[in-house]
Amino acid sequence: MPLLEIRQLSPATRMGLWQMTEEADSPRQKERQAVLGLLLAMTGDGSLSIGHEPSGKPFLVDANQRVVGQSVSISHTKGYAVLLLSAYGRLGIDIEWRSDRVERIAHRFLRPDEQAASTDEKLLIWSAKETLYKLFSEDNLLFNDMRTVSIDGQTLIIENLKRRVAVKVGYEFTSDYVLTYAELPA
């Protein structure tokens, strides 16, 4: 089974991680199969599916295409998919394949007042900003609208400069990827 883990992040929020080993006609189909597999594993409800707002933001729908009152965030990278579900609040999650490709684009997402000493730190900041972008999707944040405040242990603080609010972003590295996630109660 490609399900790697379902983890309780808080009383109302769970995260699921899937390794994409399924055969599919396209990478997008493989990603969709993985997300639906995660959704079923996490909820036990085969009637749920994922809809998308015009902006691309995902939401849950039941068999009658009615919106289900849970928040959802999705991400995938080479070989992995991750799903974050919560009974309330805002969510953001990102998973990025671990490589040095981030070095070529670091100048696009790092602000002059941000420091990143290594490729891993650059990748972490990139992923955390992607997470914050999803968390505040209606703000249409640009990379310069977000600033890294601190990196410590398994969390970092990123500030949404438009709202002047700092958000704690959890993260973890494996040999394959970096994973970042955040939740804000409603």
XYZ file of C-alpha atoms in Angstrom:
186
model
C 0.000 0.000 0.000
C 1.447 3.417 -0.958
C -0.013 5.128 2.125
C 3.024 6.122 4.186
C 1.458 7.935 7.119
C -1.558 9.684 8.585
C -0.572 12.047 11.356
C -2.669 14.093 13.794
C -1.178 17.609 13.825
C -3.731 19.152 16.176
C -7.145 18.136 17.580
C -8.879 19.166 14.334
C -6.124 18.699 11.713
C -4.619 15.602 10.109
C -1.953 15.153 7.468
C -1.602 12.202 5.118
C 1.450 11.252 3.047
C 1.321 8.938 0.021
C 4.113 7.517 -2.096
C 2.925 7.457 -5.694
C 3.659 3.990 -7.038
C 0.448 3.544 -9.045
C 0.452 3.162 -12.809
C -1.315 5.985 -14.635
C -1.651 7.454 -18.111
C -0.182 10.794 -17.015
C 1.572 12.380 -14.040
C -1.592 14.429 -13.302
C -3.704 11.275 -13.232
C -1.199 9.649 -10.862
C -1.336 12.704 -8.564
C -5.154 12.690 -8.601
C -5.250 8.960 -7.768
C -2.865 9.509 -4.859
C -4.906 12.419 -3.462
C -8.149 10.436 -3.725
C -6.430 7.472 -2.042
C -5.316 9.765 0.777
C -8.788 11.265 1.087
C -10.360 7.815 1.429
C -7.699 6.625 3.888
C -8.070 9.752 6.022
C -11.873 9.999 6.064
C -13.108 6.478 5.358
C -15.704 8.105 3.076
C -15.537 6.973 -0.554
C -18.190 9.500 -1.609
C -15.919 12.505 -1.022
C -13.943 14.100 -3.814
C -11.949 17.256 -4.470
C -13.320 20.314 -6.238
C -11.397 23.450 -7.122
C -12.233 27.135 -6.982
C -11.368 29.209 -10.090
C -8.164 30.210 -8.270
C -7.201 26.528 -7.996
C -7.818 26.333 -4.250
C -9.182 22.856 -3.405
C -12.329 22.068 -1.432
C -14.180 18.865 -0.496
C -17.474 17.835 -2.072
C -19.798 14.924 -1.322
C -21.469 12.568 -3.821
C -24.172 15.200 -4.499
C -21.502 17.839 -5.247
C -22.299 19.734 -2.047
C -19.344 21.434 -0.388
C -18.251 19.650 2.776
C -17.290 21.902 5.680
C -13.644 20.862 6.014
C -10.581 22.809 4.978
C -8.165 21.057 2.645
C -4.701 21.697 1.224
C -2.841 19.508 -1.267
C 0.674 19.272 -2.636
C 2.739 16.795 -4.634
C 6.254 16.387 -5.855
C 8.280 13.709 -7.594
C 6.804 10.457 -6.239
C 4.861 11.889 -3.253
C 1.504 13.466 -2.484
C 0.400 15.074 0.764
C -3.054 16.080 1.983
C -3.974 18.268 4.942
C -7.542 18.183 6.322
C -9.073 20.235 9.127
C -12.532 20.619 10.627
C -11.912 24.358 10.894
C -9.477 27.079 10.016
C -7.065 27.824 7.205
C -4.535 25.332 5.892
C -1.429 25.361 3.760
C 0.946 22.550 2.843
C 3.799 22.083 0.400
C 6.178 19.276 -0.463
C 9.257 19.832 -2.617
C 11.712 17.338 -4.075
C 15.116 17.798 -2.536
C 17.597 19.003 -5.142
C 19.843 21.931 -5.943
C 17.514 23.335 -8.636
C 16.383 25.928 -6.082
C 19.799 27.593 -6.383
C 18.926 28.812 -9.907
C 15.798 30.634 -8.735
C 16.700 31.744 -5.200
C 17.047 35.359 -6.334
C 13.350 35.317 -7.328
C 11.937 34.362 -3.929
C 14.509 35.520 -1.359
C 14.150 39.092 -0.196
C 17.318 41.174 0.388
C 16.589 41.038 4.130
C 16.413 37.207 4.184
C 19.390 34.945 4.737
C 19.755 31.355 3.541
C 23.125 29.787 4.244
C 22.588 26.510 2.377
C 20.645 24.898 -0.438
C 18.435 23.186 2.161
C 17.602 26.529 3.798
C 16.709 28.005 0.408
C 14.486 25.025 -0.342
C 12.880 25.317 3.086
C 12.103 29.017 2.582
C 10.726 28.342 -0.908
C 8.444 25.612 0.434
C 7.360 27.687 3.459
C 6.424 30.590 1.183
C 4.394 28.207 -0.989
C 2.620 27.063 2.189
C 1.904 30.653 3.232
C 0.641 31.453 -0.282
C -1.924 28.655 0.088
C -2.791 29.677 3.647
C -3.668 33.202 2.466
C -4.777 32.374 -1.086
C -7.126 35.357 -1.315
C -4.200 37.751 -0.714
C -2.465 36.734 -3.974
C 0.874 37.014 -2.222
C 4.052 37.548 -4.169
C 7.333 36.226 -2.802
C 8.336 39.732 -1.671
C 5.064 39.954 0.300
C 6.427 37.221 2.591
C 9.461 37.406 4.841
C 11.299 34.749 6.826
C 11.510 35.881 10.443
C 13.293 32.873 11.969
C 14.190 29.232 11.458
C 14.426 27.053 14.539
C 14.389 23.275 15.053
C 11.254 21.987 13.330
C 9.482 25.321 12.794
C 10.047 28.588 11.081
C 8.200 31.864 11.243
C 7.101 33.517 8.003
C 5.408 36.895 7.913
C 2.579 37.851 5.559
C 3.605 41.479 5.088
C 0.253 42.457 3.557
C -1.576 41.491 6.752
C 1.335 42.070 9.124
C 0.814 38.630 10.624
C 3.532 36.086 11.430
C 2.764 32.396 10.990
C 4.469 29.375 12.515
C 5.252 26.851 9.762
C 6.168 23.278 10.681
C 8.693 21.471 8.529
C 10.606 18.261 8.099
C 13.326 17.022 5.782
C 13.821 13.501 4.494
C 16.444 12.311 2.041
C 13.834 12.834 -0.726
C 11.863 15.978 0.149
C 11.118 18.927 2.408
C 7.566 19.201 3.747
C 6.096 22.422 5.189
C 2.650 22.968 6.713
C 0.666 25.546 8.644
C -2.786 25.954 10.104
C -4.632 28.935 11.481
C -7.790 28.418 13.542
C -10.946 30.039 12.193
